[in-house]
Amino acid sequence: MSLVLTSAPSLPPLLARGALLSPFKRPAADAEFPRTRLVLPGVRVDLARLAAYERVCGFATGDDALPITYPHVLGFPLAMRLMSAREFPLPLLGLVHTSIEITRHTAMTATGEYELTVHIDGLVPHRRGTEAVVVTEVRAEEGVVWESRSRYLARHRTNAVGGRTSEEPEPLPRVAEWRIAGDVGRRYGAASGDRNPIHLHPLTARLFGFPRAIAHGMWTVARCLAAYGTPEKVLVRAEFRAPVLLPGTVTYAAEGGRFELRGGEERVHLAGEVYPLTS
C-alpha cells in the first residue's frame, strides 16, 4: 500500500513518539512490520540548509550537484515516520544505524524536483538482535536516480549468528588526520534535521550510556566521501563499526576503492567501498 504525503514529516514529534513507544516493543526477526510505502512528490532542496550541510561535511559549496549522501537527509523523515509507528516492532530508542548502501544512477541537481519513496523491505536476524532494512528511492523525470538500503539494529537476546565472519583486510594507508570539533553533532543536526540527543551534548549523550556526544554515522561517511570523491554513477557501501566521540581525532585512510575512518589503537569507526558504475 502506498501513502502519498503532502509534506515531509517533522522529526521532533516522531522522535518523541518513538521514544514513548519503545518500552512496549518486542523485537524479533519474524515480527510483523509496516508494509506501507510512503511517497512524497514535489520535493525541492532548501539551498541554505544544503550549503550548511556541505560546509559541515566538507563538500564543495556552490555547485548545482547534490552531494551523494544528501538524498538520505531528504528521505530520513519518511523513514522515521515508519520506524516510530506503533506497528513497527523494533524500539526506536537504542536503534543503531549499522550500514548503508547507496547507488547513484546519475548526477542530481540541487535545483531539481524529485519524488521520494521510502519503505521497510524486511527484518533480518543479526548476531546481536534484529535489523530493519529501510529502502529509499529518489525519482526524477527519467526514473530512479538515487537509491539506498540502510540497516538499523535493535539489540536484544537472540540465537542468531551473523555479522562479520571473514578475516579483516589489512589497514589502509593513512591519508589525513582530522580533528573533529565538539559541535559537529549540533552543526550536522541543524543541517540535516537529525537532532538525536546522543549527538548534541555530553549531558544528553550520557543519558544513553556515552561518555561524550558522538558524531552522526552519516556525517562520518559523508565526510569520507567528500575527501574521497565519487564518479557520477557509483555504488557506495559503508559499515558503521564504532561511534566517534566528540571532540576527537581520527585518521582518514583510503586506497584502491576502499576508505576507512580509524581512531586510537587502530579502532575502525567506519569502513567503506566505492564502485564506479558503467551503466
Coordinates of C-alpha atoms in Angstrom, one line a residue:
M1 CA 0.0 0.0 0.0
S2 CA 1.3 3.5 -0.9
L3 CA 0.5 6.6 1.1
V4 CA 1.2 9.9 -0.6
L5 CA 2.2 12.7 1.7
T6 CA 1.7 16.4 1.1
S7 CA 4.8 17.5 3.1
A8 CA 7.8 16.0 4.9
P9 CA 7.1 14.8 8.5
S10 CA 8.5 16.9 11.4
L11 CA 11.3 14.9 13.1
P12 CA 10.9 16.0 16.8
P13 CA 7.4 14.6 17.2
L14 CA 8.4 11.4 15.5
L15 CA 11.4 11.0 17.9
A16 CA 9.2 11.7 20.9
R17 CA 6.6 9.2 19.8
G18 CA 9.2 6.6 19.1
A19 CA 10.8 7.1 22.5
L20 CA 7.4 6.8 24.3
L21 CA 6.5 3.6 22.5
S22 CA 10.0 2.0 22.8
P23 CA 9.4 0.2 26.1
F24 CA 6.4 -1.6 24.7
K25 CA 8.2 -3.1 21.7
R26 CA 9.1 -6.8 21.5
P27 CA 11.7 -7.1 18.7
A28 CA 12.1 -10.3 16.7
A29 CA 13.2 -11.1 13.2
D30 CA 9.9 -12.8 12.4
A31 CA 7.7 -10.0 13.7
E32 CA 5.2 -8.1 11.5
F33 CA 6.3 -4.7 10.3
P34 CA 4.6 -1.8 8.4
R35 CA 4.2 -2.6 4.7
T36 CA 3.2 1.0 3.8
R37 CA 5.3 2.7 1.1
L38 CA 5.5 6.4 1.8
V39 CA 5.6 8.7 -1.2
L40 CA 6.5 12.4 -1.1
P41 CA 6.2 14.1 -4.5
G42 CA 7.4 17.6 -5.5
V43 CA 10.5 17.7 -3.3
R44 CA 12.8 20.6 -3.7
V45 CA 16.1 21.2 -1.8
D46 CA 16.4 24.0 0.7
L47 CA 19.6 25.6 -0.7
A48 CA 20.5 27.3 2.6
R49 CA 20.3 24.0 4.5
L50 CA 22.2 22.3 1.7
A51 CA 25.0 24.9 2.0
A52 CA 25.2 24.3 5.8
Y53 CA 25.3 20.5 5.1
E54 CA 28.1 20.9 2.6
R55 CA 30.2 23.0 4.9
V56 CA 29.9 20.7 7.9
C57 CA 30.6 17.6 5.8
G58 CA 33.5 19.0 3.7
F59 CA 31.8 19.1 0.3
A60 CA 32.4 22.0 -2.1
T61 CA 29.8 24.6 -1.8
G62 CA 28.1 26.5 -4.6
D63 CA 27.9 23.5 -7.1
D64 CA 24.5 22.6 -8.5
A65 CA 25.2 18.9 -8.0
L66 CA 23.9 17.4 -4.8
P67 CA 26.4 15.5 -2.6
I68 CA 26.0 11.8 -2.9
T69 CA 24.8 11.4 0.7
Y70 CA 22.3 14.3 0.7
P71 CA 19.3 12.4 -0.5
H72 CA 19.5 10.4 2.7
V73 CA 18.7 13.6 4.5
L74 CA 15.7 14.2 2.4
G75 CA 14.3 10.7 3.0
F76 CA 15.2 10.4 6.7
P77 CA 11.9 12.0 8.0
L78 CA 9.9 9.4 6.0
A79 CA 12.0 6.6 7.4
M80 CA 11.5 7.9 10.9
R81 CA 7.7 8.1 10.4
L82 CA 7.8 4.4 9.6
M83 CA 10.2 3.4 12.4
S84 CA 8.4 5.5 15.0
A85 CA 5.0 3.9 14.2
R86 CA 3.2 1.8 16.7
E87 CA 3.2 -1.1 14.2
F88 CA 7.0 -1.0 13.9
P89 CA 8.3 -3.9 16.1
L90 CA 11.7 -2.5 17.0
P91 CA 12.2 0.1 19.7
L92 CA 13.4 3.4 18.3
L93 CA 15.4 4.2 21.5
G94 CA 18.8 2.4 21.0
L95 CA 18.2 1.7 17.4
V96 CA 21.7 1.8 15.7
H97 CA 22.4 2.6 12.0
T98 CA 24.8 -0.2 11.1
S99 CA 25.3 0.1 7.4
I100 CA 24.2 1.9 4.2
E101 CA 24.4 1.0 0.5
I102 CA 23.9 3.9 -1.9
T103 CA 23.5 3.7 -5.7
R104 CA 23.6 6.9 -7.7
H105 CA 22.5 6.3 -11.3
T106 CA 23.1 9.9 -12.4
A107 CA 24.1 13.3 -11.1
M108 CA 21.3 15.1 -9.2
T109 CA 21.0 18.9 -9.4
A110 CA 20.3 21.0 -6.3
T111 CA 17.6 22.9 -8.1
G112 CA 15.7 19.9 -9.4
E113 CA 12.4 18.5 -8.3
Y114 CA 12.1 14.9 -7.0
E115 CA 9.8 12.3 -5.7
L116 CA 10.8 10.4 -2.6
T117 CA 9.7 6.9 -1.8
V118 CA 10.6 5.1 1.5
H119 CA 9.6 1.6 2.7
I120 CA 10.7 -1.1 5.0
D121 CA 12.0 -4.1 3.0
G122 CA 12.1 -6.5 5.9
L123 CA 13.5 -7.6 9.2
V124 CA 16.6 -9.8 9.3
P125 CA 18.3 -11.7 12.2
H126 CA 21.6 -10.3 13.4
R127 CA 24.1 -11.9 15.9
R128 CA 23.2 -9.1 18.3
G129 CA 19.5 -8.8 17.7
T130 CA 17.3 -7.8 14.7
E131 CA 17.9 -5.4 11.8
A132 CA 15.3 -3.5 9.8
V133 CA 16.1 -2.8 6.2
V134 CA 14.9 0.6 5.0
V135 CA 14.9 1.4 1.3
T136 CA 14.8 5.0 0.0
E137 CA 14.4 5.8 -3.7
V138 CA 14.6 9.2 -5.4
R139 CA 12.9 9.7 -8.7
A140 CA 13.1 12.4 -11.4
E141 CA 11.5 12.6 -14.8
E142 CA 13.9 9.9 -16.1
G143 CA 13.1 7.4 -13.3
V144 CA 15.1 6.3 -10.3
V145 CA 18.2 8.5 -10.0
W146 CA 19.3 7.5 -6.5
E147 CA 18.5 4.7 -4.0
S148 CA 19.8 3.4 -0.7
R149 CA 19.4 0.5 1.6
S150 CA 20.0 1.2 5.3
R151 CA 20.1 -1.3 8.1
Y152 CA 19.1 -0.4 11.7
L153 CA 19.9 -2.7 14.5
A154 CA 17.8 -3.3 17.7
R155 CA 19.9 -5.2 20.2
H156 CA 18.3 -8.0 22.1
R157 CA 19.0 -11.6 23.1
T158 CA 19.0 -13.9 20.2
N159 CA 20.3 -17.2 19.0
A160 CA 21.0 -15.9 15.5
V161 CA 24.5 -15.8 14.0
G162 CA 25.8 -13.4 11.5
G163 CA 27.8 -10.2 11.2
R164 CA 31.4 -10.1 10.2
T165 CA 32.8 -13.6 10.0
S166 CA 35.6 -13.1 7.3
E167 CA 39.1 -12.0 8.2
E168 CA 39.6 -8.3 8.4
P169 CA 41.6 -6.8 5.5
E170 CA 44.9 -5.0 6.2
P171 CA 44.6 -1.4 7.4
L172 CA 44.6 1.1 4.6
P173 CA 47.3 3.7 4.2
R174 CA 46.8 6.9 6.1
V175 CA 45.8 9.9 4.1
A176 CA 45.0 12.6 6.7
E177 CA 44.3 13.2 10.4
W178 CA 41.1 15.0 11.2
R179 CA 40.5 16.9 14.5
I180 CA 36.7 16.8 14.9
A181 CA 35.2 19.7 16.9
G182 CA 32.8 19.1 19.7
D183 CA 30.0 21.0 18.0
V184 CA 30.0 18.8 14.8
G185 CA 26.9 16.9 16.1
R186 CA 25.0 20.1 16.7
R187 CA 26.0 21.6 13.3
Y188 CA 25.2 18.4 11.4
G189 CA 21.9 18.1 13.3
A190 CA 20.9 21.6 12.3
A191 CA 21.8 21.0 8.7
S192 CA 20.2 17.5 8.4
G193 CA 17.3 17.8 10.9
D194 CA 18.6 14.8 12.9
R195 CA 18.8 16.2 16.4
N196 CA 19.1 12.9 18.3
P197 CA 20.3 13.9 21.8
I198 CA 23.2 11.5 21.7
H199 CA 24.8 13.8 19.1
L200 CA 24.2 17.1 20.7
H201 CA 25.7 17.5 24.1
P202 CA 27.7 15.4 26.6
L203 CA 24.9 15.5 29.2
T204 CA 22.2 14.2 26.9
A205 CA 24.7 11.6 25.5
R206 CA 25.4 10.3 29.0
L207 CA 21.7 9.5 29.4
F208 CA 22.2 6.9 26.7
G209 CA 25.5 5.5 28.0
F210 CA 28.0 7.5 26.1
P211 CA 30.8 9.4 27.9
R212 CA 30.5 12.3 25.4
A213 CA 28.4 13.2 22.4
I214 CA 29.0 11.1 19.3
A215 CA 29.2 12.1 15.6
H216 CA 26.3 11.0 13.4
G217 CA 27.2 7.9 11.4
M218 CA 26.0 9.6 8.2
W219 CA 28.3 12.6 8.9
T220 CA 31.3 10.2 9.0
V221 CA 30.5 8.6 5.7
A222 CA 29.7 12.0 4.1
R223 CA 33.0 13.4 5.4
C224 CA 34.9 10.5 4.0
L225 CA 33.2 10.6 0.6
A226 CA 33.8 14.4 0.4
A227 CA 37.5 13.6 0.7
Y228 CA 37.5 10.5 -1.5
G229 CA 35.3 11.9 -4.3
T230 CA 32.8 9.9 -6.3
P231 CA 32.0 9.5 -10.0
E232 CA 28.6 10.4 -11.4
K233 CA 27.4 6.8 -11.5
V234 CA 28.5 4.9 -8.4
L235 CA 27.8 2.3 -5.8
V236 CA 28.9 3.0 -2.3
R237 CA 28.8 0.6 0.7
A238 CA 29.7 1.7 4.2
E239 CA 29.6 -0.1 7.5
F240 CA 29.4 1.8 10.8
R241 CA 31.6 -0.1 13.2
A242 CA 32.1 2.1 16.3
P243 CA 31.0 5.6 17.4
V244 CA 33.2 8.6 17.1
L245 CA 33.4 10.6 20.3
L246 CA 33.2 14.4 20.1
P247 CA 35.6 16.2 20.2
G248 CA 38.1 13.7 18.9
T249 CA 40.9 12.9 16.4
V250 CA 40.5 10.3 13.7
T251 CA 42.6 9.0 10.8
Y252 CA 41.1 9.0 7.3
A253 CA 42.6 6.2 5.2
A254 CA 41.9 5.2 1.6
E255 CA 43.3 3.1 -1.3
G256 CA 42.0 1.2 -4.2
G257 CA 38.3 1.8 -3.9
R258 CA 38.3 1.4 -0.1
F259 CA 38.2 4.0 2.7
E260 CA 38.3 3.9 6.5
L261 CA 38.0 6.1 9.5
R262 CA 40.1 4.9 12.4
G263 CA 40.6 6.0 16.0
G264 CA 43.0 5.3 18.7
E265 CA 44.7 1.9 18.7
E266 CA 43.6 1.4 15.1
R267 CA 40.0 1.1 16.1
V268 CA 37.9 1.2 12.9
H269 CA 34.9 3.5 13.2
L270 CA 33.8 3.3 9.5
A271 CA 34.7 1.0 6.6
G272 CA 33.5 1.6 3.1
E273 CA 33.9 0.8 -0.6
V274 CA 33.4 2.8 -3.8
Y275 CA 32.5 1.1 -7.1
P276 CA 32.1 3.1 -10.3
L277 CA 29.2 2.0 -12.4
T278 CA 29.4 1.8 -16.2
S279 CA 25.7 1.8 -16.9

